[in-house]
Structures are given as C-alpha cells and as structure tokens.
Coordinates of C-alpha atoms in Angstrom, one line a residue:
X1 CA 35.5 -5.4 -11.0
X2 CA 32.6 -4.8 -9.1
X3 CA 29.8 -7.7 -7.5
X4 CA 26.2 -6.4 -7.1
X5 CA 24.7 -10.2 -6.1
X6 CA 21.5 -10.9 -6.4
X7 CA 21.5 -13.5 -3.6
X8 CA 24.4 -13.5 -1.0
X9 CA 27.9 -14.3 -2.5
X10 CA 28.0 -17.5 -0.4
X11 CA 24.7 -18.9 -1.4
X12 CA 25.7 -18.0 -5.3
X13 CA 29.5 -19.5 -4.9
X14 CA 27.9 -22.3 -3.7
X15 CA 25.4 -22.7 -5.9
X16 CA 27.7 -22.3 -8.7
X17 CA 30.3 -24.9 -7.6
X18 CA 27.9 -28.0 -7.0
X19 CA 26.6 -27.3 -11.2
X20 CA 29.9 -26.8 -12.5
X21 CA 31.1 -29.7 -10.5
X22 CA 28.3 -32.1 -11.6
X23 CA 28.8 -30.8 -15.2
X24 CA 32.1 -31.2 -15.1
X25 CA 31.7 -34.8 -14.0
X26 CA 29.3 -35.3 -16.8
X27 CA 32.6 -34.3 -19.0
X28 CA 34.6 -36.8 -17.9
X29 CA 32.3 -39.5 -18.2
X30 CA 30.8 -38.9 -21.5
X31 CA 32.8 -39.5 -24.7
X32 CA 32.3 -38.2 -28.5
X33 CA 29.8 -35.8 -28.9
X34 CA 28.4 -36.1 -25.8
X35 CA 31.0 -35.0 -24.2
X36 CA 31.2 -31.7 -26.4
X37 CA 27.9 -31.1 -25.4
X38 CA 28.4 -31.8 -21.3
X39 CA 31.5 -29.0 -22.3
X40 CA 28.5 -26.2 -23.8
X41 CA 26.4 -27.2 -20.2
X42 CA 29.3 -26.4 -18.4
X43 CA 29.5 -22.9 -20.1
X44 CA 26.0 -22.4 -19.5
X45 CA 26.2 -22.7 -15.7
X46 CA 29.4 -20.6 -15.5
X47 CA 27.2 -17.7 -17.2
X48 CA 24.3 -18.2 -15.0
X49 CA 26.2 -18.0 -11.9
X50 CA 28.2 -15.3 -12.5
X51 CA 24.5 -13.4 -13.7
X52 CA 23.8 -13.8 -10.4
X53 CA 26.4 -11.9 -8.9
X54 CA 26.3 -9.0 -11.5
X55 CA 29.6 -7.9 -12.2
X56 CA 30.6 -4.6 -13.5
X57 CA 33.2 -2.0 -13.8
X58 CA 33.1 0.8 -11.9
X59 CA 32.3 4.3 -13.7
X60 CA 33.4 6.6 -11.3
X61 CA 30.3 8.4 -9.2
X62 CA 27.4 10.3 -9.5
X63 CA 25.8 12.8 -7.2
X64 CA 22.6 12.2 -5.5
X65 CA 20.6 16.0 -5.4
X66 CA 18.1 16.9 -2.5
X67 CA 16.1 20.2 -2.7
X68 CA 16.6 21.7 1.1
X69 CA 12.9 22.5 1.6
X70 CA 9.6 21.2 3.5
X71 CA 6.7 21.2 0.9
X72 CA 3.2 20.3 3.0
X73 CA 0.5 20.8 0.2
X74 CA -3.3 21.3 1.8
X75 CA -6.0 19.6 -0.8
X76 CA -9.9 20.5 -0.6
X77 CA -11.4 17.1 -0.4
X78 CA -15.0 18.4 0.2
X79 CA -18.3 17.6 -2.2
X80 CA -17.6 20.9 -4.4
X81 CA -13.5 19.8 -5.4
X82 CA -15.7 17.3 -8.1
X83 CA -17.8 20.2 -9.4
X84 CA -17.3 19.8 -13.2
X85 CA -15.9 23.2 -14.3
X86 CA -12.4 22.6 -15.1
X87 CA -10.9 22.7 -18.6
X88 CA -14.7 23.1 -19.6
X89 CA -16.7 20.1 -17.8
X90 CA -13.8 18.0 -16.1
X91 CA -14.1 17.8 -12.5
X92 CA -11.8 20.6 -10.1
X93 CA -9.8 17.8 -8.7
X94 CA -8.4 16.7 -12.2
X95 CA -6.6 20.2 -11.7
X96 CA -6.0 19.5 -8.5
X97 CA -4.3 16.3 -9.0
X98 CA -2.3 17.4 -12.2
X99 CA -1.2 20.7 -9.6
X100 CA 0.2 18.0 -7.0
X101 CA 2.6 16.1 -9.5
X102 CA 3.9 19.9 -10.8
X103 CA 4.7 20.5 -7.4
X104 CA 6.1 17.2 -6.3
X105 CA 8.2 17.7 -9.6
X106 CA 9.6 21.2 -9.0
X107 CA 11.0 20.4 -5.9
X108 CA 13.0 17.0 -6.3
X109 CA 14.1 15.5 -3.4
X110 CA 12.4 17.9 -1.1
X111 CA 10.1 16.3 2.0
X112 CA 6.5 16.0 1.3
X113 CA 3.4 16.0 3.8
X114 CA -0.2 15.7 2.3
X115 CA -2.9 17.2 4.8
X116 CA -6.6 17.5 3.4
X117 CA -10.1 18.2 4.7
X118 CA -13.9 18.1 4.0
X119 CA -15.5 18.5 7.3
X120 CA -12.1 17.6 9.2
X121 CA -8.7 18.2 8.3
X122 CA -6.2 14.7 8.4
X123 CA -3.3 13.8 7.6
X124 CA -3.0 11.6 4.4
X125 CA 0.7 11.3 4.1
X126 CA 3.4 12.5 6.9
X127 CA 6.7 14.5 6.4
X128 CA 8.8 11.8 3.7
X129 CA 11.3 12.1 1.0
X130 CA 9.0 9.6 -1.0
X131 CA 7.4 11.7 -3.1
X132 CA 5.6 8.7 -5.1
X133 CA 3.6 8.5 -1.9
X134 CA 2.2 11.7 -2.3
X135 CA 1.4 11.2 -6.1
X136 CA -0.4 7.8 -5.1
X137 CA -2.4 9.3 -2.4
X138 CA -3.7 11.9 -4.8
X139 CA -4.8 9.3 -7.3
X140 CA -7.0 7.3 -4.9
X141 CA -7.9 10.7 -2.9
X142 CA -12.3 11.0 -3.1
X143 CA -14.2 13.4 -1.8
X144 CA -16.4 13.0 1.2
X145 CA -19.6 11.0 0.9
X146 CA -22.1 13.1 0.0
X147 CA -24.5 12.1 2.5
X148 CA -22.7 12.5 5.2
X149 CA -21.8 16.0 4.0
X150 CA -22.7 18.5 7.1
X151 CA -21.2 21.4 5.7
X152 CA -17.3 22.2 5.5
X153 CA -15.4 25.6 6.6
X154 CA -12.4 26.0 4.2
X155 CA -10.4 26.9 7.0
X156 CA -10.7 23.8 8.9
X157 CA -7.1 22.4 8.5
X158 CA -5.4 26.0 9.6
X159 CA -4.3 24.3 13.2
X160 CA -3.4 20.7 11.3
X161 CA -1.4 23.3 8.8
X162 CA 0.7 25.3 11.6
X163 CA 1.1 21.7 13.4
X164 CA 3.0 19.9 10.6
X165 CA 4.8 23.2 10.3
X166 CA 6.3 23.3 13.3
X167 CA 7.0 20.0 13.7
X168 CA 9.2 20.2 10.3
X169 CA 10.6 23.1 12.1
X170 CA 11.6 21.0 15.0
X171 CA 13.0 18.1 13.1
X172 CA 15.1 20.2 11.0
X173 CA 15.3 24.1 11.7
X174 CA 17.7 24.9 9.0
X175 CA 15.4 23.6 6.1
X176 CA 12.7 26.3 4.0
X177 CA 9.6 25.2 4.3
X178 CA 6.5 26.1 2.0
X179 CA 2.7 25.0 2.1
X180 CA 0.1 25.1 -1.2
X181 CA -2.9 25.2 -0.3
X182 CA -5.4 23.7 -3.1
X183 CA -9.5 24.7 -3.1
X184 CA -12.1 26.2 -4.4
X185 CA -12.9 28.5 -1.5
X186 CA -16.6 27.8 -1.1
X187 CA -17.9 28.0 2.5
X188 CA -20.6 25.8 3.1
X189 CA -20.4 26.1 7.2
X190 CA -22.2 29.2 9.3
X191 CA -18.9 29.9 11.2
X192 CA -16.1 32.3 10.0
X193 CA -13.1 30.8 8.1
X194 CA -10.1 30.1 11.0
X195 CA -7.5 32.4 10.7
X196 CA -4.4 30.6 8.6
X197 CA -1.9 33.5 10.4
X198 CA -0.2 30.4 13.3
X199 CA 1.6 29.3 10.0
X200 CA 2.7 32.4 8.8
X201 CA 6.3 33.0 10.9
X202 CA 7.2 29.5 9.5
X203 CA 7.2 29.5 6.0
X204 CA 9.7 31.4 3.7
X205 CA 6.9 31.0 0.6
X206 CA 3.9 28.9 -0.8
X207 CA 1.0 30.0 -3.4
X208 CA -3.0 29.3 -2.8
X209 CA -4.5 27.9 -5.4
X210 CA -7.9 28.5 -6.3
X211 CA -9.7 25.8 -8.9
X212 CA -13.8 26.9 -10.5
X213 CA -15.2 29.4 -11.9
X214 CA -17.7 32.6 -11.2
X215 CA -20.3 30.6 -13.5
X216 CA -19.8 27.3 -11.3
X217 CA -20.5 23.6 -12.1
X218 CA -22.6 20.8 -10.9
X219 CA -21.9 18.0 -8.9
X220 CA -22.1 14.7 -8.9
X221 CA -23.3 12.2 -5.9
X222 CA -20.1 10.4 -3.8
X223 CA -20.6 7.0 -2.4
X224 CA -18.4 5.5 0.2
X225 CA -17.9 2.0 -2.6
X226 CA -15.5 2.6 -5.3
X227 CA -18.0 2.9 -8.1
X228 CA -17.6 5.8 -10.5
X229 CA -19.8 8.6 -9.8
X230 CA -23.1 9.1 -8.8
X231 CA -25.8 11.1 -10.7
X232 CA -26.3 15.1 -10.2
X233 CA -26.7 16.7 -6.6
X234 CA -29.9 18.4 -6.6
X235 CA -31.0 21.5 -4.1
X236 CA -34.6 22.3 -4.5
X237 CA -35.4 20.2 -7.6
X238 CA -32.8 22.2 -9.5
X239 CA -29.0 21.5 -10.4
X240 CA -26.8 22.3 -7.0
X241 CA -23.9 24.6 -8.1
X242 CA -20.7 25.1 -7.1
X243 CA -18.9 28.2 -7.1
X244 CA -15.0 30.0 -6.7
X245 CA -15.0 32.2 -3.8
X246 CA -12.0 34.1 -4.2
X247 CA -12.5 36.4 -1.5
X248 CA -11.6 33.6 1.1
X249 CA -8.7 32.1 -1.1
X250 CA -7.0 35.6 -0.7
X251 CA -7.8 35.3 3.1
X252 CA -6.2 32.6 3.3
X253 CA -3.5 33.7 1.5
X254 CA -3.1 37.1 3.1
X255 CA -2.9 35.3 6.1
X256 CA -0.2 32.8 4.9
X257 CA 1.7 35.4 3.9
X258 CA 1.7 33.9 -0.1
X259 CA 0.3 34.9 -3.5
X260 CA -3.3 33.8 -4.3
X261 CA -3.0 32.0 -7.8
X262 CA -6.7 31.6 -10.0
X263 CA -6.0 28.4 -11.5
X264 CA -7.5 27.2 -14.9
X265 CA -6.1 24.3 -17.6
X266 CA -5.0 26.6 -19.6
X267 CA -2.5 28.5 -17.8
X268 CA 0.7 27.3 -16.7
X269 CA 1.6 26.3 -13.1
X270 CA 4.3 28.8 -12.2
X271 CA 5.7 27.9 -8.2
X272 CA 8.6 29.8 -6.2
X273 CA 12.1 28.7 -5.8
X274 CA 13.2 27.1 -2.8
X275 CA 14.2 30.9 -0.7
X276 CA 17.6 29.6 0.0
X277 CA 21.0 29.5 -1.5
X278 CA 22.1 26.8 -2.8
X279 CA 18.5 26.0 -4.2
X280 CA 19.2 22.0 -4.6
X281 CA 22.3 20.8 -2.2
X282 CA 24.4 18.1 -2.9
X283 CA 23.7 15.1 -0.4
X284 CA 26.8 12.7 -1.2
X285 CA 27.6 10.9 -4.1
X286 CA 26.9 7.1 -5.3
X287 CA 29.3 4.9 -7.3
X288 CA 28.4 4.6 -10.9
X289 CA 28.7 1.3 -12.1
X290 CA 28.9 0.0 -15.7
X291 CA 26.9 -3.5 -16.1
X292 CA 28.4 -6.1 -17.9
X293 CA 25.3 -8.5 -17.2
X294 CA 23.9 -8.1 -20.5
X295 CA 27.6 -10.0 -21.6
X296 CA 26.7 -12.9 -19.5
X297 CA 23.1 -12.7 -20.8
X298 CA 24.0 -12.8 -24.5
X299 CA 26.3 -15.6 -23.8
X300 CA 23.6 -17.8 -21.3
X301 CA 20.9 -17.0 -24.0
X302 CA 23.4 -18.8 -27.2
X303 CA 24.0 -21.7 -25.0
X304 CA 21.2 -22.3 -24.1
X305 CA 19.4 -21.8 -27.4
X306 CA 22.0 -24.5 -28.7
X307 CA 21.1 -27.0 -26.2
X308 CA 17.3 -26.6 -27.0
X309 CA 18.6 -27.1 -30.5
X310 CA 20.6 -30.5 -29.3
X311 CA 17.6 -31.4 -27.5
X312 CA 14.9 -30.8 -30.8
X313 CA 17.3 -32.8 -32.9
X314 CA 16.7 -36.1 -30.6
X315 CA 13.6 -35.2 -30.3
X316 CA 13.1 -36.1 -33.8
X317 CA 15.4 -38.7 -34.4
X318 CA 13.6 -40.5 -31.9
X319 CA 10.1 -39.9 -33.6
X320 CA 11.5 -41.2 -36.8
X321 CA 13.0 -44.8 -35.2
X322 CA 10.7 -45.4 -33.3
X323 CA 8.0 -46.7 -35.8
X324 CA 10.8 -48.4 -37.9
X325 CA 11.5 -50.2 -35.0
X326 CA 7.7 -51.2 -34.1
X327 CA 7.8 -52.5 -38.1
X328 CA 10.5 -54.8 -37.3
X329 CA 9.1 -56.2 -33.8
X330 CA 5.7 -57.4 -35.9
X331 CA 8.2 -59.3 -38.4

C-alpha cells in the first residue's frame, strides 16, 4: 500500500482521529435509530480521511524520457511578422506560432530558449525544460508598436543567438544543440544583415524558416494596449506591403550552417532529428501507482447521499407537525 497525502500524514491522522472519536461518542450515546445513523457518520469520516491520504497500490515504474538536445528558436517580432499573407489572408505569425508548438513537440523533453527581435533582439524565455513556457510566451508574443517602428535589420539577434549558444555549451557540453530561426526576411534598416557565422561551430543542426509570399500582404497598425488590431499601414496614401525576402533567409542560413525552409499552411513542418545516438535518453524511472481513491470516493459519495436522505426525511416530518401542533395550541 502506497500513501500520496494531500496534507501531511500527521495533520490527516490527526484530523481523522478527533471525527471518528466524536462520532464514535455519538454511537454510544444515541440509541435506536439514531444510533444506526451516528454508525453511517462514522463510515463517512473513515472514507474522508483516508481520501486524504490517497492510498494506492504500487504498479511497478515507468520511465521518464528526455530528448538530449538544446533547442533556442529565434521569432521575427517586427511590424511585417502580422502581414496578412498566410494560409490566404491570416497574419505570418499564426504560422509562426503553430511552427513553435511543432517544434516544442518534436523534441520532448528537450531545453528550450525563446530569443526574438524587432529593432532589438531579447530574451523572452531562458534555457528550461518547461516547454509550456515557451508555448505561452508565443501566444501573448505582439509585434512592436508601430510607431515606434525605426526600421529593423533581420540580423539583429546574430550575437544574442551565438550568446545563448555558448552558454548552453558551457552548462552542458555533451548535449546537441539546434536553433530555428522564424522570419520573413525583409530588411527594413540601411545597414547589412550581421553575419549569423559566431553560431555556426555550435550547433549540430536547425532549419530557417521563412513565412510570406513574393505577392506580399498588408499590415495592420500595433498599439502598445491589448486591443485587437489597428487599421491598415499606409506608405504614401497607398496600402504598405510586406514582402518574403529569401535571399537573406538563405544568408542566414548559409551562415548557420542549416537548410532554408519556405514555409506556407499547406505544407507540412518537417524538422531534423536530434544528431546524436540515442535520440531520446532515458532519465530515471518513476513509480507507477494504481489509485484506489475513486473506492473511497464511491463509498464517501453513498454515505453521504444517505445522510442528505436522513436529513430530507426530518425535514419533512417536521413541516408536517408542526402546523398540527399550532392547531392544537389555539384549542
């Protein structure tokens, strides 16, 4: 028999002698049927108490999988990632976002870093085994405020990149590591893109992704509230467009050493293996345990459904003497 306890064991034990104690004296002291029902209360506390220590049997063990391998995944955050051309008129970073949660998925137990950039690159979410972190930063993720939109290079977060890198390589030197980096490509800064080649010597694999199309899409106004958003960026009185720039995805790439992927809705996500054998690694085991709560449960939920029975029944008997006995009072 195992004990998972919901509280600690003393506070339950404790807790669990003073009701069957005072129901117990409730037995004693009542007679007839009464005391039949001070047995059922008894019962009732006894499955309660034992509820909350959770017993179980054990069902031998399971193993608990880790993927051996650094993911840090680079996301476009600037004006254009909202352009609506994916899957006809959606916004890029719907792709972008549904791209995210196929990665965090392919690699399970893997450690996760989110880095992104407009005009700046940050950090969003350090290295971490909790991948629901990465998936919740990606749902509240917005781009930059439009008007304080200066201009963006899409190689901005190349020194942030090789930084996180090599600090997963210091922290744990045997581990793969990948990157993915997630954009559209377009360079709306005079400089030249920065050079993505520091990374390069620490990654065993990756993929950029590229998210638009040739034709382009508009885009709509950002506000720093959380309202939805804003109406259509215009340049010169006329719709501003956002297009794919390939041509500096496969810099980027080329410099990652990683294969440029177009990306479009209707094309499967297809990422790398982890480069290292065994692909997922064994990381101990837990016990398995098989509940018996739901026992305790059943048998709390009959008691108790009978006493609410006891306690309906005098309910009504009282309702019905009590005006007989107001009739006889006025004799």
């Amino acid at each position: 028999m195992i004990l998972q306890p919901v509280l600690p064991e003393l506070v339950v034990v404790a807790l669990l002698v003073a009701g069957v104690g005072l129901a117990i004296w409730r037995v004693v002291a009542s007679r007839g049927s009464a005391r039949l029902a001070w047995l059922g209360r008894v019962g009732l506390v006894l499955a309660c108490g034992l509820l909350l220590l959770r017993p179980g049997l054990p069902g031998g063990s399971a193993e608990t999988l880790a993927t051996e391998v650094d993911v840090v995944i680079v996301v476009d955050a600037t004006a254009s990632i909202v352009a609506e051309d994916w899957d006809g008129t959606a916004p890029r970073l719907e792709g972008v976002r549904a791209d995210v949660g196929a990665i965090v998925a392919r690699y399970p137990g893997a450690r996760f870093a989110l880095l992104t950039f407009d005009s700046e690159a940050a950090v969003r979410v350090p290295l971490t085994t909790d991948a629901n972190a990465v998936i919740s930063s990606m749902s509240v993720l917005r781009p930059e405020v439009t008007a304080n939109s200066q201009g963006s290079s899409v190689g901005v977060a190349a020194d942030l990149l090789a930084q996180t890198l090599q600090g997963a390589a210091d922290l744990a030197p045997e581990r793969a590591r990948l990157a993915f980096y997630l954009g559209d490509g377009e360079q709306t800064s005079s400089g030249e893109v920065e050079p993505f080649d520091a990374s390069a010597d620490l990654l065993a694999g990756g993929a950029v992704l590229g998210y638009g199309t040739a034709a382009g899409g508009q885009m709509r106004r950002t506000d720093a509230g959380v309202g939805g958003p804003g109406d259509y960026i215009l340049y010169e009185g006329a719709p501003a467009i956002s297009t794919l720039d390939p041509d500096n995805l496969r810099l980027i790439a080329d410099d990652l050493g990683v294969e440029y992927v177009e990306r479009s809705a209707d094309l499967p996500l297809e990422l790398p293996d982890v480069p290292s054998s065994p692909t997922v690694a064994t990381d101990g085991s837990t016990p398995s345990v098989v509940e018996l709560t739901w026992i305790l449960a059943l048998v709390a939920g009959l008691l108790l459904a009978l006493e609410l029975l006891r306690a309906t029944t005098a309910l009504v008997e009282a309702a019905r003497v009590a005006p007989r006995a107001r009739r006889e009072d006025t004799r």
